[in-house]
Amino acid sequence: MYELEEKSYLYFLIVIPILALLFLYVQFWKRKKQREFGDLELIKKLSPEKSVFKPILKIGVVLLALTCLIIGLVNPKIGTKLETVKREGIDIVFAIDVSKSMLAEDVAPNRLEKSKQLVSQIINQLGSDRIGIIAYSGSAFPVLPITTDYSIAKMFLQGMNPGIVSSQGTSIDQAINLATTFIDKKDKTNKLLIILSDGEDHSDNAETESAAEEAKKLGLKIITVGVGTENGGPIPLKRNGIVEGFQRDQNNEVVTTKRNADVLKTIGKLTKGGYVDGNSTKAVLDYVKNALDNIQKTEFESTQMADFQSQFQWFLGFAFFFLFLDIFLLEKRTKWVKKMNLFNEKE
C-alpha cells in the first residue's frame, strides 16, 4: 500500500528524456565536426586517454541523480501498519434562519453573519461528531447532509444567504421537520438540533410546538440560539455593499424586526435542550459544550487506517550519492578497463 504526497512533481520527469536526447544530439554533433576536422582514427591517436564509454556513464549517473531527486520531492509513502480507529460522538444538525429579518444589523455585522460565526466556532470545538446544516425561512432546505468533513461544512456555511431559499418568512416547524429526516431510526447515535434564529416565527405556534414534540419522541434534543436584540432594528436594503434604504411594509413604514425569544425558549424547553442568548459568543460556546458533555457519545464508525511512512529520504540519499560519484568520474580511460579492452578500443 502506497501513496504519492506531491504528485505534481512527477511532471519534472519529462526533463530526463529531454536531457538524454540532448546528450545524444551533442555526441552526434561532435562526431560530425570531428569528421569535418580530419580523420577519426588520427584524432583518437591525438587523445589516447579519452574514453568513449565514460561520457555515457557520467550522463547516466546524472540522470539517475535527477530521477531520484524528483521522486524524493514527490515523497512516496508506504503503508506499514494497519490499525483500527474507533470514533465516538453524536450527530449535530445546525438549522440557520436565512430569512430577510436576519439581515438586521442590531448585532454586528448582522444577525445572519453572527449566526454563521457561532456555528463556525461551535464546529471548531467539536471532536469526532458528525454534523449537518439546514437553511430555512418560509421553507427548509438541506444545505449539507450528515458528514465528518468540517472544512467542507464551513465552506457551505459561508455561502448561506437569504437567496438560497425561495419562499420568505420564518417557519421554524419546517426546519424541525426537515431535521428529523436527517435521523436514521436504525442508527442509535444520539442526535442534537441547534436552531439559530431571531425567533420571528410566521407559522402557527401550535404547529411549531407539535413539530418539537414529534422531534422529542424521536430522541432529538433541540438547543435554540436567539440572535438579535429586544429593541430590534430595520432591515437594510443594500446594493454592492452600500445601504440604499430599508425594508418597508404596505403602509410604507420602515419595518423594525425584533428578537422573539419566547418561541425559542418554548422549543428548547419541550425537547429538554434549552435556550441561550446568541449575542454572547462565549455564552453560546459554553452552553453547547456543557450540553455535549452531558450527552452520551456513541461509536458510529470503525475504519482501517494505514499509517503511511515517508520514503523521500532514501531517494534524496541516492540522488546525493550519484552526484558525489559523478565528481570522481573523469572522461579519461580507467586503467583496468583499458587493459580489459571491453569496447575494442585497441587494434
CSV table of C-alpha atoms in Angstrom, one decimal:
chain,number,residue,atom,x,y,z
A,1,MET,CA,0.0,0.0,0.0
A,2,TYR,CA,1.5,3.3,-1.0
A,3,GLU,CA,0.6,6.9,-1.9
A,4,LEU,CA,2.3,9.9,-3.5
A,5,GLU,CA,2.1,13.1,-1.5
A,6,GLU,CA,3.1,15.6,-4.1
A,7,LYS,CA,2.1,14.1,-7.5
A,8,SER,CA,2.6,17.4,-9.3
A,9,TYR,CA,6.4,17.0,-9.1
A,10,LEU,CA,6.1,13.9,-11.4
A,11,TYR,CA,5.8,16.3,-14.3
A,12,PHE,CA,9.5,17.2,-13.9
A,13,LEU,CA,10.4,13.6,-15.0
A,14,ILE,CA,9.9,14.8,-18.6
A,15,VAL,CA,13.3,16.6,-18.2
A,16,ILE,CA,15.0,13.2,-18.1
A,17,PRO,CA,14.3,12.0,-21.7
A,18,ILE,CA,14.9,15.6,-22.9
A,19,LEU,CA,18.4,15.7,-21.4
A,20,ALA,CA,19.1,12.2,-22.8
A,21,LEU,CA,18.1,13.3,-26.3
A,22,LEU,CA,20.1,16.5,-25.9
A,23,PHE,CA,23.2,14.4,-24.9
A,24,LEU,CA,22.8,12.2,-28.0
A,25,TYR,CA,22.5,15.2,-30.2
A,26,VAL,CA,25.7,16.7,-28.8
A,27,GLN,CA,27.5,13.5,-29.3
A,28,PHE,CA,26.3,13.3,-32.9
A,29,TRP,CA,27.3,16.9,-33.5
A,30,LYS,CA,30.8,16.3,-32.0
A,31,ARG,CA,31.3,13.3,-34.2
A,32,LYS,CA,30.2,15.3,-37.3
A,33,LYS,CA,32.6,18.1,-36.5
A,34,GLN,CA,35.4,15.7,-35.9
A,35,ARG,CA,34.9,14.2,-39.4
A,36,GLU,CA,35.0,17.7,-40.9
A,37,PHE,CA,38.2,18.4,-39.0
A,38,GLY,CA,40.1,15.3,-40.0
A,39,ASP,CA,40.5,11.5,-39.9
A,40,LEU,CA,38.7,10.0,-36.8
A,41,GLU,CA,41.4,7.4,-36.2
A,42,LEU,CA,44.1,10.1,-36.2
A,43,ILE,CA,42.1,12.2,-33.8
A,44,LYS,CA,41.8,9.2,-31.4
A,45,LYS,CA,45.6,8.8,-31.5
A,46,LEU,CA,46.0,12.5,-30.6
A,47,SER,CA,43.9,11.9,-27.5
A,48,PRO,CA,44.6,8.3,-26.4
A,49,GLU,CA,43.4,8.7,-22.8
A,50,LYS,CA,39.9,9.9,-23.8
A,51,SER,CA,37.3,7.3,-23.1
A,52,VAL,CA,34.3,6.6,-25.3
A,53,PHE,CA,32.3,5.0,-22.5
A,54,LYS,CA,32.9,7.5,-19.7
A,55,PRO,CA,30.7,10.4,-21.0
A,56,ILE,CA,27.8,7.9,-21.4
A,57,LEU,CA,28.4,6.7,-17.8
A,58,LYS,CA,28.6,10.3,-16.5
A,59,ILE,CA,25.3,11.3,-18.1
A,60,GLY,CA,23.6,8.1,-16.9
A,61,VAL,CA,24.7,8.9,-13.3
A,62,VAL,CA,23.5,12.5,-13.5
A,63,LEU,CA,20.1,11.4,-14.9
A,64,LEU,CA,19.8,8.8,-12.1
A,65,ALA,CA,20.5,11.5,-9.6
A,66,LEU,CA,17.9,13.8,-11.1
A,67,THR,CA,15.3,11.0,-11.2
A,68,CYS,CA,15.9,10.2,-7.5
A,69,LEU,CA,15.7,13.9,-6.6
A,70,ILE,CA,12.4,14.3,-8.3
A,71,ILE,CA,10.9,11.1,-6.7
A,72,GLY,CA,12.2,12.4,-3.4
A,73,LEU,CA,10.2,15.7,-4.0
A,74,VAL,CA,7.1,13.6,-4.8
A,75,ASN,CA,7.6,11.9,-1.3
A,76,PRO,CA,6.3,8.4,-1.9
A,77,LYS,CA,4.7,6.9,1.3
A,78,ILE,CA,4.4,3.2,2.1
A,79,GLY,CA,1.7,2.0,4.5
A,80,THR,CA,3.5,-0.1,7.0
A,81,LYS,CA,0.9,-0.5,9.7
A,82,LEU,CA,-2.9,-1.0,9.9
A,83,GLU,CA,-4.8,0.0,13.0
A,84,THR,CA,-8.5,0.2,13.9
A,85,VAL,CA,-9.8,3.7,14.6
A,86,LYS,CA,-13.0,3.9,16.6
A,87,ARG,CA,-14.9,7.2,16.6
A,88,GLU,CA,-17.4,8.2,19.2
A,89,GLY,CA,-19.7,11.2,19.0
A,90,ILE,CA,-23.2,12.4,18.3
A,91,ASP,CA,-25.0,13.8,15.2
A,92,ILE,CA,-25.4,17.6,15.3
A,93,VAL,CA,-27.7,19.4,12.8
A,94,PHE,CA,-27.5,23.2,12.6
A,95,ALA,CA,-30.7,24.9,11.4
A,96,ILE,CA,-29.9,28.5,10.4
A,97,ASP,CA,-32.6,31.1,9.8
A,98,VAL,CA,-31.9,32.8,6.5
A,99,SER,CA,-35.0,35.0,6.3
A,100,LYS,CA,-34.6,38.7,5.4
A,101,SER,CA,-35.1,39.7,9.1
A,102,MET,CA,-31.7,38.1,9.8
A,103,LEU,CA,-30.1,40.9,7.8
A,104,ALA,CA,-30.9,43.3,10.6
A,105,GLU,CA,-27.7,44.9,12.0
A,106,ASP,CA,-28.8,45.2,15.6
A,107,VAL,CA,-25.9,42.8,16.3
A,108,ALA,CA,-22.6,43.1,14.4
A,109,PRO,CA,-22.1,42.6,11.5
A,110,ASN,CA,-25.7,41.3,11.2
A,111,ARG,CA,-27.8,38.5,12.6
A,112,LEU,CA,-27.1,36.0,9.8
A,113,GLU,CA,-23.3,36.6,9.8
A,114,LYS,CA,-23.4,36.4,13.6
A,115,SER,CA,-25.2,33.0,13.4
A,116,LYS,CA,-22.6,31.7,10.9
A,117,GLN,CA,-19.8,32.8,13.1
A,118,LEU,CA,-21.4,31.0,16.1
A,119,VAL,CA,-21.7,27.8,14.0
A,120,SER,CA,-18.1,28.0,12.9
A,121,GLN,CA,-16.9,28.5,16.5
A,122,ILE,CA,-19.0,25.5,17.7
A,123,ILE,CA,-17.6,23.3,14.9
A,124,ASN,CA,-14.0,24.3,16.0
A,125,GLN,CA,-14.6,22.9,19.4
A,126,LEU,CA,-16.1,19.6,18.2
A,127,GLY,CA,-14.1,16.3,18.3
A,128,SER,CA,-15.4,13.4,16.2
A,129,ASP,CA,-19.1,14.4,16.0
A,130,ARG,CA,-20.9,14.3,12.7
A,131,ILE,CA,-22.6,17.5,11.5
A,132,GLY,CA,-25.3,18.6,9.0
A,133,ILE,CA,-26.6,22.0,8.0
A,134,ILE,CA,-30.2,23.2,7.2
A,135,ALA,CA,-31.2,26.6,5.9
A,136,TYR,CA,-34.8,27.8,6.5
A,137,SER,CA,-37.1,30.7,6.1
A,138,GLY,CA,-40.6,30.1,4.7
A,139,SER,CA,-39.5,26.6,4.0
A,140,ALA,CA,-36.5,24.5,4.9
A,141,PHE,CA,-33.6,23.4,2.6
A,142,PRO,CA,-30.9,20.8,3.3
A,143,VAL,CA,-27.5,22.5,2.7
A,144,LEU,CA,-25.2,19.7,3.9
A,145,PRO,CA,-26.1,16.1,4.8
A,146,ILE,CA,-24.5,14.5,7.8
A,147,THR,CA,-20.7,14.4,7.5
A,148,THR,CA,-17.5,14.4,9.4
A,149,ASP,CA,-15.8,16.8,7.0
A,150,TYR,CA,-15.7,20.1,9.0
A,151,SER,CA,-13.8,22.0,6.3
A,152,ILE,CA,-16.4,21.5,3.7
A,153,ALA,CA,-19.1,22.3,6.2
A,154,LYS,CA,-17.5,25.7,6.8
A,155,MET,CA,-17.3,26.3,3.1
A,156,PHE,CA,-21.1,25.6,2.6
A,157,LEU,CA,-21.7,27.7,5.7
A,158,GLN,CA,-20.1,30.8,4.3
A,159,GLY,CA,-22.3,30.6,1.1
A,160,MET,CA,-25.6,30.8,3.0
A,161,ASN,CA,-27.7,33.9,2.4
A,162,PRO,CA,-31.5,34.7,2.1
A,163,GLY,CA,-31.4,33.9,-1.6
A,164,ILE,CA,-30.9,30.2,-1.2
A,165,VAL,CA,-34.5,29.6,0.0
A,166,SER,CA,-37.1,30.9,-2.4
A,167,SER,CA,-40.0,31.3,0.0
A,168,GLN,CA,-39.6,34.1,2.6
A,169,GLY,CA,-41.0,34.3,6.1
A,170,THR,CA,-39.9,32.2,9.1
A,171,SER,CA,-41.3,28.7,9.7
A,172,ILE,CA,-39.3,27.1,12.4
A,173,ASP,CA,-41.6,24.0,12.3
A,174,GLN,CA,-40.3,23.4,8.7
A,175,ALA,CA,-36.7,23.3,10.0
A,176,ILE,CA,-37.5,20.9,12.8
A,177,ASN,CA,-39.5,18.6,10.4
A,178,LEU,CA,-36.6,18.5,8.0
A,179,ALA,CA,-34.1,17.9,10.8
A,180,THR,CA,-36.0,14.7,11.8
A,181,THR,CA,-35.4,13.4,8.3
A,182,PHE,CA,-31.7,13.5,9.0
A,183,ILE,CA,-32.2,10.9,11.6
A,184,ASP,CA,-31.8,7.2,10.8
A,185,LYS,CA,-34.1,5.4,13.2
A,186,LYS,CA,-31.8,2.3,12.9
A,187,ASP,CA,-28.8,4.4,13.9
A,188,LYS,CA,-28.6,4.6,17.7
A,189,THR,CA,-26.3,7.6,17.6
A,190,ASN,CA,-27.7,10.5,19.8
A,191,LYS,CA,-28.9,13.5,17.9
A,192,LEU,CA,-28.9,17.2,18.6
A,193,LEU,CA,-30.5,20.1,16.7
A,194,ILE,CA,-29.2,23.6,17.1
A,195,ILE,CA,-31.5,26.3,15.8
A,196,LEU,CA,-30.1,29.8,15.3
A,197,SER,CA,-32.8,32.4,14.7
A,198,ASP,CA,-34.2,35.7,15.7
A,199,GLY,CA,-37.4,33.9,16.7
A,200,GLU,CA,-39.7,35.7,14.4
A,201,ASP,CA,-42.0,32.7,13.5
A,202,HIS,CA,-44.7,33.3,10.9
A,203,SER,CA,-46.1,29.8,11.3
A,204,ASP,CA,-48.7,28.8,13.8
A,205,ASN,CA,-47.2,28.3,17.3
A,206,ALA,CA,-49.2,25.1,17.7
A,207,GLU,CA,-47.5,23.7,14.5
A,208,THR,CA,-44.1,24.6,15.9
A,209,GLU,CA,-44.8,23.0,19.2
A,210,SER,CA,-46.2,19.9,17.5
A,211,ALA,CA,-43.0,19.6,15.4
A,212,ALA,CA,-40.9,19.9,18.6
A,213,GLU,CA,-43.0,17.2,20.4
A,214,GLU,CA,-42.5,14.9,17.4
A,215,ALA,CA,-38.8,15.5,17.5
A,216,LYS,CA,-38.7,14.7,21.2
A,217,LYS,CA,-40.3,11.4,20.5
A,218,LEU,CA,-37.6,10.6,18.1
A,219,GLY,CA,-35.0,11.4,20.7
A,220,LEU,CA,-33.9,14.7,19.1
A,221,LYS,CA,-32.9,17.4,21.6
A,222,ILE,CA,-33.1,21.0,20.4
A,223,ILE,CA,-31.0,23.9,21.6
A,224,THR,CA,-32.2,27.2,20.4
A,225,VAL,CA,-29.9,30.2,20.0
A,226,GLY,CA,-31.6,33.6,19.9
A,227,VAL,CA,-29.8,36.2,17.7
A,228,GLY,CA,-30.8,39.8,17.7
A,229,THR,CA,-31.9,42.3,20.3
A,230,GLU,CA,-35.2,43.0,22.1
A,231,ASN,CA,-35.2,46.6,20.7
A,232,GLY,CA,-34.6,45.2,17.2
A,233,GLY,CA,-33.6,47.1,14.1
A,234,PRO,CA,-34.5,47.9,10.5
A,235,ILE,CA,-33.7,45.6,7.6
A,236,PRO,CA,-31.2,47.3,5.3
A,237,LEU,CA,-31.5,47.1,1.5
A,238,LYS,CA,-28.0,47.0,0.0
A,239,ARG,CA,-26.5,47.1,-3.4
A,240,ASN,CA,-22.8,46.4,-3.8
A,241,GLY,CA,-22.5,46.7,0.0
A,242,ILE,CA,-24.0,50.2,0.1
A,243,VAL,CA,-27.2,50.8,2.0
A,244,GLU,CA,-29.8,52.3,-0.3
A,245,GLY,CA,-32.8,52.1,2.1
A,246,PHE,CA,-34.7,49.9,4.5
A,247,GLN,CA,-37.4,47.3,4.2
A,248,ARG,CA,-40.9,48.9,4.4
A,249,ASP,CA,-44.4,47.5,5.0
A,250,GLN,CA,-47.6,48.0,3.0
A,251,ASN,CA,-48.0,51.4,4.7
A,252,ASN,CA,-44.6,52.5,3.6
A,253,GLU,CA,-43.3,52.4,7.2
A,254,VAL,CA,-39.8,51.1,7.9
A,255,VAL,CA,-40.1,47.6,9.3
A,256,THR,CA,-38.5,47.0,12.7
A,257,THR,CA,-37.7,43.4,13.4
A,258,LYS,CA,-37.2,42.3,17.0
A,259,ARG,CA,-35.9,39.1,18.5
A,260,ASN,CA,-38.7,36.9,19.8
A,261,ALA,CA,-37.0,34.7,22.5
A,262,ASP,CA,-40.3,33.3,23.8
A,263,VAL,CA,-41.0,30.9,20.9
A,264,LEU,CA,-37.3,29.7,21.0
A,265,LYS,CA,-37.4,29.1,24.7
A,266,THR,CA,-40.6,27.1,24.4
A,267,ILE,CA,-39.0,24.8,21.7
A,268,GLY,CA,-35.9,24.3,23.9
A,269,LYS,CA,-37.9,23.5,27.0
A,270,LEU,CA,-40.2,21.0,25.2
A,271,THR,CA,-37.2,18.9,24.0
A,272,LYS,CA,-35.1,19.4,27.1
A,273,GLY,CA,-32.4,21.1,25.1
A,274,GLY,CA,-32.6,24.7,26.3
A,275,TYR,CA,-32.2,28.2,25.1
A,276,VAL,CA,-29.2,30.5,25.0
A,277,ASP,CA,-28.7,34.2,24.1
A,278,GLY,CA,-26.7,34.2,20.9
A,279,ASN,CA,-25.4,37.8,21.3
A,280,SER,CA,-22.7,36.4,23.6
A,281,THR,CA,-20.3,34.1,21.7
A,282,LYS,CA,-18.8,32.8,24.9
A,283,ALA,CA,-22.2,32.0,26.4
A,284,VAL,CA,-23.2,30.0,23.4
A,285,LEU,CA,-19.9,28.0,23.2
A,286,ASP,CA,-20.0,27.3,26.9
A,287,TYR,CA,-23.7,26.2,26.8
A,288,VAL,CA,-23.2,23.9,23.8
A,289,LYS,CA,-20.0,22.4,25.3
A,290,ASN,CA,-21.8,21.7,28.5
A,291,ALA,CA,-24.7,20.1,26.6
A,292,LEU,CA,-22.4,17.9,24.6
A,293,ASP,CA,-20.5,16.8,27.7
A,294,ASN,CA,-23.8,15.6,29.1
A,295,ILE,CA,-24.9,13.7,26.0
A,296,GLN,CA,-23.7,10.1,25.8
A,297,LYS,CA,-21.4,9.5,22.9
A,298,THR,CA,-22.0,6.6,20.6
A,299,GLU,CA,-19.5,4.6,18.5
A,300,PHE,CA,-20.6,5.2,14.9
A,301,GLU,CA,-17.6,4.4,12.8
A,302,SER,CA,-14.8,2.0,12.8
A,303,THR,CA,-12.3,2.1,9.9
A,304,GLN,CA,-8.9,0.7,9.0
A,305,MET,CA,-6.3,3.4,8.7
A,306,ALA,CA,-2.9,2.9,7.1
A,307,ASP,CA,0.0,4.5,8.9
A,308,PHE,CA,2.0,5.8,5.9
A,309,GLN,CA,5.7,6.4,6.4
A,310,SER,CA,7.6,8.9,4.2
A,311,GLN,CA,10.3,7.4,2.0
A,312,PHE,CA,11.7,10.6,0.4
A,313,GLN,CA,14.9,10.4,2.5
A,314,TRP,CA,16.0,7.3,0.6
A,315,PHE,CA,15.7,8.9,-2.8
A,316,LEU,CA,17.4,12.1,-1.7
A,317,GLY,CA,20.2,9.9,-0.3
A,318,PHE,CA,20.7,8.1,-3.6
A,319,ALA,CA,20.5,11.4,-5.5
A,320,PHE,CA,23.4,12.9,-3.5
A,321,PHE,CA,25.3,9.6,-3.8
A,322,PHE,CA,25.1,9.7,-7.6
A,323,LEU,CA,26.0,13.4,-7.7
A,324,PHE,CA,29.0,12.7,-5.4
A,325,LEU,CA,30.0,9.7,-7.7
A,326,ASP,CA,29.8,11.9,-10.8
A,327,ILE,CA,32.6,14.2,-9.3
A,328,PHE,CA,35.1,11.3,-9.5
A,329,LEU,CA,34.1,10.1,-12.9
A,330,LEU,CA,36.7,11.6,-15.3
A,331,GLU,CA,36.3,11.3,-19.1
A,332,LYS,CA,39.7,9.7,-19.5
A,333,ARG,CA,40.1,5.9,-19.6
A,334,THR,CA,40.3,3.9,-16.4
A,335,LYS,CA,43.5,1.8,-16.4
A,336,TRP,CA,42.0,-1.6,-15.5
A,337,VAL,CA,39.1,-1.1,-18.0
A,338,LYS,CA,41.7,-0.1,-20.6
A,339,LYS,CA,43.6,-3.4,-20.0
A,340,MET,CA,40.4,-5.5,-20.5
A,341,ASN,CA,39.6,-3.7,-23.8
A,342,LEU,CA,35.9,-4.2,-23.3
A,343,PHE,CA,35.0,-1.8,-26.1
A,344,ASN,CA,37.6,-2.9,-28.6
A,345,GLU,CA,39.4,0.3,-28.3
A,346,LYS,CA,42.8,-1.4,-29.1
A,347,GLU,CA,43.6,-2.5,-32.6
